[in-house]
Amino acid sequence: MSLDRVARERLVRALAGAVIEHADELTSLDQAIGDGDHGLNMKRGFEAVLAALPGLADKPLPDMLKAIGMTLVMKVGGASGPLVGTFFMELGKALPEQPSRADLVVATEKAIHAVKARGRSEAGQKTLLDVLVPVHAVLAGGGDAKAIAIEAAQAADRTTPMLAIRGRASFLGERSIGHMDPGSRSASLLIGAAVETLEFEVNT
Amino acid sequence: MSSLRPGNVGIVIVSHSPKIAEGAADMVRQMVGDAVPLAWTGGDVDGGLGTNVAGILEAIETAWSPAGVAILVDLGGAETNSEMAVEMLPEDRRGRVLVCNAPVVEGAVIAATESSGGSPLAAVKRSAEEFYA
């Protein structure tokens, strides 16, 4: 996979756009089982990422991802800033400048591991890991862009009946059941935007 | 806020609400005096409720002591952001900053009391956490 400058900028704009356009939806999901700031927080973070363009896209892919991660860590706030920011930072650390699909599989696994450590969490606790982990399995299993995007959306849906064990929603106990996890929704939006953009760039 | 006795463990208070963080710091000052380096931070970068890594890093710097810094947090994001901030510290400081698993107000007062007696960082953390247990 070779991402030139134009493709990198397109990727950044797609990621930011997906979050910013759905900020109200993310906020209303978070109002149901959290503290209602997820949409606003993520929007603030990705607006800061957009503000770093065009210079951001001048960086090689690994450095660009690390810079996105650091911006999210510093700007998003909540627990999402460190969690989503860590994912991007670790992805940047693990990927070469011209990653193959195999590189992407290894790097996302490392990034997921870092998110687990940061949140002291595992899949099954109604967090973004419930999207990241199954999507990684589809990626590792050779699924195409469409299969990955579908899995991301369905995995977010599958958090609805789950009982929250980590994060603010866990305070609600059983009342967290019946609402989609906001962090899973934002993760699925980001993955959907990424694969849609990258679909045209893949040539492994 | 800084101390005249930098040998004592510093205390950092992190709350989603700047008012809570400042109020807890006021209580520490009134009950423990100026014997410990103390700083507080609260709110997101836009001034709303929340916590932010930059603010926490700044508070650690303000309360820095060679004996280390104990951080007291309120809810989840405050803890995650504090742990992130600790990891972003220079390597020689990273091991000397601990996030305490204790209620923010009581923990801050007890940690500061322990620190004011000259106790090391581990003892300061333990005292704050034992109150919670």
mmCIF file of C-alpha atoms in Angstrom:
data_model
loop_
_atom_site.group_PDB
_atom_site.id
_atom_site.type_symbol
_atom_site.label_atom_id
_atom_site.label_comp_id
_atom_site.label_asym_id
_atom_site.label_seq_id
_atom_site.Cartn_x
_atom_site.Cartn_y
_atom_site.Cartn_z
ATOM 1 C CA MET A 1 0.000 0.000 0.000
ATOM 2 C CA SER A 2 1.461 3.274 -1.063
ATOM 3 C CA LEU A 3 -0.058 6.462 0.257
ATOM 4 C CA ASP A 4 1.174 9.600 -1.416
ATOM 5 C CA ARG A 5 0.663 13.038 0.029
ATOM 6 C CA VAL A 6 -2.706 13.511 -1.647
ATOM 7 C CA ALA A 7 -3.929 10.168 -0.331
ATOM 8 C CA ARG A 8 -2.691 10.953 3.182
ATOM 9 C CA GLU A 9 -4.554 14.247 3.204
ATOM 10 C CA ARG A 10 -7.657 12.520 1.855
ATOM 11 C CA LEU A 11 -7.379 9.968 4.674
ATOM 12 C CA VAL A 12 -7.080 12.636 7.364
ATOM 13 C CA ARG A 13 -10.056 14.557 5.986
ATOM 14 C CA ALA A 14 -12.151 11.391 5.802
ATOM 15 C CA LEU A 15 -11.359 10.403 9.403
ATOM 16 C CA ALA A 16 -12.081 13.875 10.740
ATOM 17 C CA GLY A 17 -15.185 14.285 8.618
ATOM 18 C CA ALA A 18 -16.688 11.011 9.830
ATOM 19 C CA VAL A 19 -16.339 12.056 13.467
ATOM 20 C CA ILE A 20 -17.336 15.690 13.032
ATOM 21 C CA GLU A 21 -20.427 14.881 10.958
ATOM 22 C CA HIS A 22 -21.604 12.397 13.592
ATOM 23 C CA ALA A 23 -20.726 14.464 16.655
ATOM 24 C CA ASP A 24 -24.363 14.978 17.640
ATOM 25 C CA GLU A 25 -25.115 11.274 17.322
ATOM 26 C CA LEU A 26 -22.074 10.393 19.452
ATOM 27 C CA THR A 27 -23.130 12.895 22.060
ATOM 28 C CA SER A 28 -26.649 11.529 22.273
ATOM 29 C CA LEU A 29 -25.311 7.968 22.621
ATOM 30 C CA ASP A 30 -23.056 9.204 25.407
ATOM 31 C CA GLN A 31 -25.891 11.062 27.112
ATOM 32 C CA ALA A 32 -27.702 7.740 27.453
ATOM 33 C CA ILE A 33 -24.935 5.883 29.309
ATOM 34 C CA GLY A 34 -22.021 8.272 29.864
ATOM 35 C CA ASP A 35 -21.484 11.933 30.584
ATOM 36 C CA GLY A 36 -22.604 13.251 27.207
ATOM 37 C CA ASP A 37 -19.315 14.726 26.079
ATOM 38 C CA HIS A 38 -18.039 12.110 23.632
ATOM 39 C CA GLY A 39 -19.242 13.830 20.460
ATOM 40 C CA LEU A 40 -17.992 17.225 21.525
ATOM 41 C CA ASN A 41 -14.658 15.846 22.716
ATOM 42 C CA MET A 42 -13.968 13.831 19.579
ATOM 43 C CA LYS A 43 -15.057 16.735 17.388
ATOM 44 C CA ARG A 44 -12.670 19.080 19.172
ATOM 45 C CA GLY A 45 -9.843 16.586 18.717
ATOM 46 C CA PHE A 46 -10.419 16.039 15.013
ATOM 47 C CA GLU A 47 -10.908 19.749 14.360
ATOM 48 C CA ALA A 48 -7.435 20.184 15.831
ATOM 49 C CA VAL A 49 -6.197 17.417 13.512
ATOM 50 C CA LEU A 50 -7.747 19.202 10.513
ATOM 51 C CA ALA A 51 -6.135 22.437 11.623
ATOM 52 C CA ALA A 52 -2.743 20.726 11.347
ATOM 53 C CA LEU A 53 -3.297 20.233 7.600
ATOM 54 C CA PRO A 54 -1.755 20.680 5.113
ATOM 55 C CA GLY A 55 1.531 20.262 6.984
ATOM 56 C CA LEU A 56 0.300 17.105 8.672
ATOM 57 C CA ALA A 57 0.027 15.285 5.328
ATOM 58 C CA ASP A 58 3.588 16.297 4.386
ATOM 59 C CA LYS A 59 4.831 13.859 7.022
ATOM 60 C CA PRO A 60 5.519 10.234 6.141
ATOM 61 C CA LEU A 61 2.637 7.949 7.153
ATOM 62 C CA PRO A 62 4.134 6.753 10.480
ATOM 63 C CA ASP A 63 4.936 10.302 11.602
ATOM 64 C CA MET A 64 1.551 11.548 10.452
ATOM 65 C CA LEU A 65 -0.225 8.881 12.498
ATOM 66 C CA LYS A 66 1.887 9.653 15.569
ATOM 67 C CA ALA A 67 1.102 13.359 15.187
ATOM 68 C CA ILE A 68 -2.630 12.628 14.891
ATOM 69 C CA GLY A 69 -2.426 10.488 18.028
ATOM 70 C CA MET A 70 -0.603 13.142 20.008
ATOM 71 C CA THR A 71 -3.117 15.800 18.925
ATOM 72 C CA LEU A 72 -6.007 13.587 20.027
ATOM 73 C CA VAL A 73 -4.328 12.860 23.375
ATOM 74 C CA MET A 74 -3.860 16.552 24.051
ATOM 75 C CA LYS A 75 -7.198 17.851 22.727
ATOM 76 C CA VAL A 76 -9.952 15.265 23.111
ATOM 77 C CA GLY A 77 -9.979 14.893 26.878
ATOM 78 C CA GLY A 78 -12.128 12.347 28.651
ATOM 79 C CA ALA A 79 -10.867 8.797 28.546
ATOM 80 C CA SER A 80 -11.274 8.756 24.753
ATOM 81 C CA GLY A 81 -8.331 11.101 24.128
ATOM 82 C CA PRO A 82 -5.707 8.774 25.587
ATOM 83 C CA LEU A 83 -7.436 5.656 24.216
ATOM 84 C CA VAL A 84 -7.974 6.735 20.607
ATOM 85 C CA GLY A 85 -4.762 8.791 20.671
ATOM 86 C CA THR A 86 -2.775 5.791 21.871
ATOM 87 C CA PHE A 87 -4.198 3.715 19.015
ATOM 88 C CA PHE A 88 -2.967 6.187 16.394
ATOM 89 C CA MET A 89 0.398 6.724 18.099
ATOM 90 C CA GLU A 90 1.118 3.013 18.360
ATOM 91 C CA LEU A 91 -0.027 2.435 14.790
ATOM 92 C CA GLY A 92 2.441 5.105 13.716
ATOM 93 C CA LYS A 93 5.237 3.499 15.722
ATOM 94 C CA ALA A 94 4.581 0.054 14.269
ATOM 95 C CA LEU A 95 3.979 0.836 10.569
ATOM 96 C CA PRO A 96 6.684 1.314 7.942
ATOM 97 C CA GLU A 97 6.349 4.172 5.454
ATOM 98 C CA GLN A 98 5.006 1.870 2.732
ATOM 99 C CA PRO A 99 3.094 -0.793 4.650
ATOM 100 C CA SER A 100 1.956 -4.080 3.188
ATOM 101 C CA ARG A 101 -1.282 -5.647 4.322
ATOM 102 C CA ALA A 102 0.734 -7.938 6.592
ATOM 103 C CA ASP A 103 2.373 -4.866 8.167
ATOM 104 C CA LEU A 104 -1.069 -3.427 8.793
ATOM 105 C CA VAL A 105 -2.232 -6.629 10.496
ATOM 106 C CA VAL A 106 0.793 -6.641 12.822
ATOM 107 C CA ALA A 107 0.636 -2.901 13.544
ATOM 108 C CA THR A 108 -3.062 -2.843 14.372
ATOM 109 C CA GLU A 109 -2.576 -5.788 16.699
ATOM 110 C CA LYS A 110 0.143 -3.861 18.546
ATOM 111 C CA ALA A 111 -2.039 -0.749 18.666
ATOM 112 C CA ILE A 112 -4.977 -2.742 20.052
ATOM 113 C CA HIS A 113 -2.706 -4.229 22.680
ATOM 114 C CA ALA A 114 -1.660 -0.717 23.710
ATOM 115 C CA VAL A 115 -5.307 0.394 23.962
ATOM 116 C CA LYS A 116 -6.021 -2.610 26.183
ATOM 117 C CA ALA A 117 -3.122 -1.688 28.449
ATOM 118 C CA ARG A 118 -4.116 1.986 28.559
ATOM 119 C CA GLY A 119 -7.700 1.184 29.511
ATOM 120 C CA ARG A 120 -6.855 -1.969 31.477
ATOM 121 C CA SER A 121 -9.623 -3.566 29.482
ATOM 122 C CA GLU A 122 -10.388 -6.461 27.176
ATOM 123 C CA ALA A 123 -13.022 -7.087 24.533
ATOM 124 C CA GLY A 124 -16.429 -7.910 26.002
ATOM 125 C CA GLN A 125 -16.618 -4.933 28.378
ATOM 126 C CA LYS A 126 -18.601 -2.599 26.098
ATOM 127 C CA THR A 127 -15.747 -0.411 24.927
ATOM 128 C CA LEU A 128 -14.105 0.473 21.615
ATOM 129 C CA LEU A 129 -12.188 -2.802 21.933
ATOM 130 C CA ASP A 130 -15.428 -4.552 21.020
ATOM 131 C CA VAL A 131 -15.032 -3.004 17.581
ATOM 132 C CA LEU A 132 -11.248 -3.020 17.253
ATOM 133 C CA VAL A 133 -10.772 -6.690 18.136
ATOM 134 C CA PRO A 134 -13.345 -8.256 15.760
ATOM 135 C CA VAL A 135 -12.382 -5.853 12.958
ATOM 136 C CA HIS A 136 -8.761 -6.884 13.396
ATOM 137 C CA ALA A 137 -9.823 -10.510 13.075
ATOM 138 C CA VAL A 138 -11.489 -9.766 9.715
ATOM 139 C CA LEU A 139 -8.416 -7.830 8.557
ATOM 140 C CA ALA A 140 -6.089 -10.635 9.622
ATOM 141 C CA GLY A 141 -8.358 -13.193 7.955
ATOM 142 C CA GLY A 142 -8.029 -11.494 4.587
ATOM 143 C CA GLY A 143 -11.352 -9.640 4.508
ATOM 144 C CA ASP A 144 -11.675 -6.893 1.912
ATOM 145 C CA ALA A 145 -12.545 -3.253 2.580
ATOM 146 C CA LYS A 146 -16.250 -3.923 2.388
ATOM 147 C CA ALA A 147 -16.064 -6.847 4.822
ATOM 148 C CA ILE A 148 -14.046 -4.724 7.245
ATOM 149 C CA ALA A 149 -16.501 -1.816 7.072
ATOM 150 C CA ILE A 150 -19.469 -4.133 7.574
ATOM 151 C CA GLU A 151 -17.818 -5.824 10.550
ATOM 152 C CA ALA A 152 -17.032 -2.434 12.113
ATOM 153 C CA ALA A 153 -20.670 -1.329 11.879
ATOM 154 C CA GLN A 154 -22.031 -4.656 13.090
ATOM 155 C CA ALA A 155 -19.549 -4.861 15.953
ATOM 156 C CA ALA A 156 -20.690 -1.443 17.182
ATOM 157 C CA ASP A 157 -24.300 -2.642 16.973
ATOM 158 C CA ARG A 158 -23.390 -5.712 19.003
ATOM 159 C CA THR A 159 -22.368 -3.510 21.949
ATOM 160 C CA THR A 160 -26.017 -2.479 22.425
ATOM 161 C CA PRO A 161 -27.091 -5.522 24.485
ATOM 162 C CA MET A 162 -23.762 -5.668 26.349
ATOM 163 C CA LEU A 163 -23.247 -4.882 30.016
ATOM 164 C CA ALA A 164 -20.653 -2.140 30.538
ATOM 165 C CA ILE A 165 -17.769 -3.232 32.741
ATOM 166 C CA ARG A 166 -15.246 -0.468 32.009
ATOM 167 C CA GLY A 167 -15.715 3.263 31.620
ATOM 168 C CA ARG A 168 -18.350 5.654 32.848
ATOM 169 C CA ALA A 169 -21.209 3.452 31.616
ATOM 170 C CA SER A 170 -20.143 0.750 34.077
ATOM 171 C CA PHE A 171 -21.513 2.975 36.870
ATOM 172 C CA LEU A 172 -24.967 2.280 35.463
ATOM 173 C CA GLY A 173 -24.642 -1.491 35.810
ATOM 174 C CA GLU A 174 -27.514 -3.225 34.063
ATOM 175 C CA ARG A 175 -28.967 0.073 32.920
ATOM 176 C CA SER A 176 -26.090 0.243 30.431
ATOM 177 C CA ILE A 177 -27.755 -2.628 28.555
ATOM 178 C CA GLY A 178 -29.791 -1.550 25.531
ATOM 179 C CA HIS A 179 -27.622 1.382 24.447
ATOM 180 C CA MET A 180 -24.810 1.323 21.896
ATOM 181 C CA ASP A 181 -21.391 2.141 23.319
ATOM 182 C CA PRO A 182 -20.403 5.630 22.045
ATOM 183 C CA GLY A 183 -16.702 4.736 21.854
ATOM 184 C CA SER A 184 -17.525 1.699 19.736
ATOM 185 C CA ARG A 185 -19.604 3.863 17.427
ATOM 186 C CA SER A 186 -16.811 6.404 16.947
ATOM 187 C CA ALA A 187 -14.298 3.600 16.357
ATOM 188 C CA SER A 188 -16.580 2.100 13.703
ATOM 189 C CA LEU A 189 -16.993 5.504 12.037
ATOM 190 C CA LEU A 190 -13.209 5.956 11.900
ATOM 191 C CA ILE A 191 -12.649 2.460 10.527
ATOM 192 C CA GLY A 192 -15.415 2.909 7.950
ATOM 193 C CA ALA A 193 -13.893 6.187 6.770
ATOM 194 C CA ALA A 194 -10.392 4.716 6.673
ATOM 195 C CA VAL A 195 -11.231 1.649 4.617
ATOM 196 C CA GLU A 196 -13.380 3.640 2.218
ATOM 197 C CA THR A 197 -10.449 5.944 1.552
ATOM 198 C CA LEU A 198 -7.808 3.226 1.473
ATOM 199 C CA GLU A 199 -9.814 0.926 -0.771
ATOM 200 C CA PHE A 200 -8.538 2.874 -3.766
ATOM 201 C CA GLU A 201 -4.959 2.872 -2.574
ATOM 202 C CA VAL A 202 -4.361 -0.773 -1.744
ATOM 203 C CA ASN A 203 -1.985 -2.584 -4.029
ATOM 204 C CA THR A 204 -0.362 -5.148 -1.828
ATOM 205 C CA MET B 1 1.484 26.978 43.830
ATOM 206 C CA SER B 2 4.846 25.824 45.080
ATOM 207 C CA SER B 3 6.344 24.918 48.383
ATOM 208 C CA LEU B 4 9.146 26.155 50.579
ATOM 209 C CA ARG B 5 9.874 22.510 51.383
ATOM 210 C CA PRO B 6 10.480 20.800 48.096
ATOM 211 C CA GLY B 7 11.795 17.682 49.855
ATOM 212 C CA ASN B 8 8.244 16.536 50.557
ATOM 213 C CA VAL B 9 6.173 14.556 48.073
ATOM 214 C CA GLY B 10 4.105 16.833 45.852
ATOM 215 C CA ILE B 11 0.341 16.449 45.555
ATOM 216 C CA VAL B 12 -1.626 16.967 42.336
ATOM 217 C CA ILE B 13 -5.414 17.078 42.371
ATOM 218 C CA VAL B 14 -7.223 16.226 39.115
ATOM 219 C CA SER B 15 -10.984 16.610 38.854
ATOM 220 C CA HIS B 16 -13.397 16.942 35.958
ATOM 221 C CA SER B 17 -14.554 20.095 37.720
ATOM 222 C CA PRO B 18 -12.021 22.911 38.251
ATOM 223 C CA LYS B 19 -14.132 24.032 41.215
ATOM 224 C CA ILE B 20 -13.777 20.650 42.918
ATOM 225 C CA ALA B 21 -10.050 20.514 42.194
ATOM 226 C CA GLU B 22 -9.506 24.025 43.526
ATOM 227 C CA GLY B 23 -11.741 23.404 46.540
ATOM 228 C CA ALA B 24 -9.913 20.201 47.427
ATOM 229 C CA ALA B 25 -6.625 22.094 47.150
ATOM 230 C CA ASP B 26 -8.010 24.792 49.465
ATOM 231 C CA MET B 27 -8.854 22.099 52.021
ATOM 232 C CA VAL B 28 -5.359 20.657 51.789
ATOM 233 C CA ARG B 29 -3.814 24.089 52.321
ATOM 234 C CA GLN B 30 -6.020 24.822 55.303
ATOM 235 C CA MET B 31 -5.474 21.462 56.974
ATOM 236 C CA VAL B 32 -1.856 20.780 56.068
ATOM 237 C CA GLY B 33 -0.463 24.242 55.405
ATOM 238 C CA ASP B 34 2.357 25.031 53.007
ATOM 239 C CA ALA B 35 4.540 22.063 53.864
ATOM 240 C CA VAL B 36 3.846 20.199 50.611
ATOM 241 C CA PRO B 37 4.107 21.218 46.967
ATOM 242 C CA LEU B 38 0.523 21.300 45.694
ATOM 243 C CA ALA B 39 -1.199 21.899 42.386
ATOM 244 C CA TRP B 40 -4.644 21.302 40.936
ATOM 245 C CA THR B 41 -6.150 21.036 37.490
ATOM 246 C CA GLY B 42 -9.647 20.481 36.174
ATOM 247 C CA GLY B 43 -11.762 20.970 33.090
ATOM 248 C CA ASP B 44 -11.241 20.213 29.409
ATOM 249 C CA VAL B 45 -9.209 22.444 27.102
ATOM 250 C CA ASP B 46 -12.281 24.560 26.334
ATOM 251 C CA GLY B 47 -13.087 25.131 29.994
ATOM 252 C CA GLY B 48 -15.955 22.632 30.191
ATOM 253 C CA LEU B 49 -16.140 19.696 32.579
ATOM 254 C CA GLY B 50 -13.419 17.137 31.879
ATOM 255 C CA THR B 51 -9.706 16.616 32.245
ATOM 256 C CA ASN B 52 -6.819 17.196 29.895
ATOM 257 C CA VAL B 53 -3.309 15.845 29.631
ATOM 258 C CA ALA B 54 -1.668 19.246 29.102
ATOM 259 C CA GLY B 55 -3.229 20.598 32.282
ATOM 260 C CA ILE B 56 -2.123 17.541 34.241
ATOM 261 C CA LEU B 57 1.454 17.819 32.926
ATOM 262 C CA GLU B 58 1.499 21.458 33.975
ATOM 263 C CA ALA B 59 0.216 20.598 37.454
ATOM 264 C CA ILE B 60 2.859 17.888 37.870
ATOM 265 C CA GLU B 61 5.501 20.453 36.925
ATOM 266 C CA THR B 62 4.108 22.955 39.450
ATOM 267 C CA ALA B 63 3.995 20.407 42.287
ATOM 268 C CA TRP B 64 7.247 18.727 41.276
ATOM 269 C CA SER B 65 9.439 17.486 44.093
ATOM 270 C CA PRO B 66 12.571 15.330 44.023
ATOM 271 C CA ALA B 67 10.627 13.033 46.363
ATOM 272 C CA GLY B 68 8.013 12.547 43.665
ATOM 273 C CA VAL B 69 4.374 13.450 43.101
ATOM 274 C CA ALA B 70 1.157 11.695 44.135
ATOM 275 C CA ILE B 71 -1.861 12.334 41.878
ATOM 276 C CA LEU B 72 -5.415 12.172 43.212
ATOM 277 C CA VAL B 73 -8.165 11.804 40.591
ATOM 278 C CA ASP B 74 -11.937 11.679 40.528
ATOM 279 C CA LEU B 75 -13.569 9.683 37.696
ATOM 280 C CA GLY B 76 -12.290 7.394 34.895
ATOM 281 C CA GLY B 77 -11.109 9.964 32.373
ATOM 282 C CA ALA B 78 -9.131 11.772 35.057
ATOM 283 C CA GLU B 79 -7.315 8.536 35.804
ATOM 284 C CA THR B 80 -6.682 7.625 32.151
ATOM 285 C CA ASN B 81 -5.487 11.138 31.324
ATOM 286 C CA SER B 82 -3.253 11.180 34.409
ATOM 287 C CA GLU B 83 -1.659 7.863 33.460
ATOM 288 C CA MET B 84 -1.118 9.189 29.937
ATOM 289 C CA ALA B 85 0.506 12.331 31.356
ATOM 290 C CA VAL B 86 2.816 10.265 33.556
ATOM 291 C CA GLU B 87 3.973 8.264 30.532
ATOM 292 C CA MET B 88 4.734 11.474 28.665
ATOM 293 C CA LEU B 89 7.066 12.721 31.406
ATOM 294 C CA PRO B 90 10.826 12.600 30.896
ATOM 295 C CA GLU B 91 12.133 9.156 31.788
ATOM 296 C CA ASP B 92 13.907 10.274 34.957
ATOM 297 C CA ARG B 93 10.629 11.623 36.375
ATOM 298 C CA ARG B 94 8.228 8.976 35.153
ATOM 299 C CA GLY B 95 8.939 6.511 37.948
ATOM 300 C CA ARG B 96 8.458 9.137 40.610
ATOM 301 C CA VAL B 97 4.835 10.014 39.872
ATOM 302 C CA LEU B 98 2.023 7.730 41.047
ATOM 303 C CA VAL B 99 -1.728 7.878 40.534
ATOM 304 C CA CYS B 100 -3.533 6.975 43.783
ATOM 305 C CA ASN B 101 -6.645 4.832 43.861
ATOM 306 C CA ALA B 102 -8.405 6.974 46.465
ATOM 307 C CA PRO B 103 -11.293 9.433 46.719
ATOM 308 C CA VAL B 104 -10.082 12.782 45.451
ATOM 309 C CA VAL B 105 -10.859 15.064 48.402
ATOM 310 C CA GLU B 106 -10.140 12.730 51.327
ATOM 311 C CA GLY B 107 -7.225 11.177 49.472
ATOM 312 C CA ALA B 108 -5.633 14.562 48.795
ATOM 313 C CA VAL B 109 -5.885 15.645 52.425
ATOM 314 C CA ILE B 110 -4.528 12.356 53.758
ATOM 315 C CA ALA B 111 -1.759 12.134 51.153
ATOM 316 C CA ALA B 112 -0.720 15.706 51.943
ATOM 317 C CA THR B 113 -0.757 15.009 55.669
ATOM 318 C CA GLU B 114 1.470 11.971 55.153
ATOM 319 C CA SER B 115 3.766 13.955 52.859
ATOM 320 C CA SER B 116 4.045 16.847 55.317
ATOM 321 C CA GLY B 117 5.653 14.456 57.789
ATOM 322 C CA GLY B 118 8.369 13.675 55.274
ATOM 323 C CA SER B 119 7.114 10.221 54.244
ATOM 324 C CA PRO B 120 8.298 8.749 50.935
ATOM 325 C CA LEU B 121 6.031 8.537 47.878
ATOM 326 C CA ALA B 122 5.021 4.890 48.424
ATOM 327 C CA ALA B 123 3.855 5.673 51.967
ATOM 328 C CA VAL B 124 1.935 8.734 50.792
ATOM 329 C CA LYS B 125 0.128 6.653 48.184
ATOM 330 C CA ARG B 126 -0.549 3.849 50.665
ATOM 331 C CA SER B 127 -2.069 6.213 53.245
ATOM 332 C CA ALA B 128 -4.427 7.727 50.690
ATOM 333 C CA GLU B 129 -5.472 4.311 49.442
ATOM 334 C CA GLU B 130 -5.923 2.778 52.886
ATOM 335 C CA PHE B 131 -8.514 5.392 53.709
ATOM 336 C CA TYR B 132 -10.479 4.102 50.743
ATOM 337 C CA ALA B 133 -10.146 0.436 51.714
#
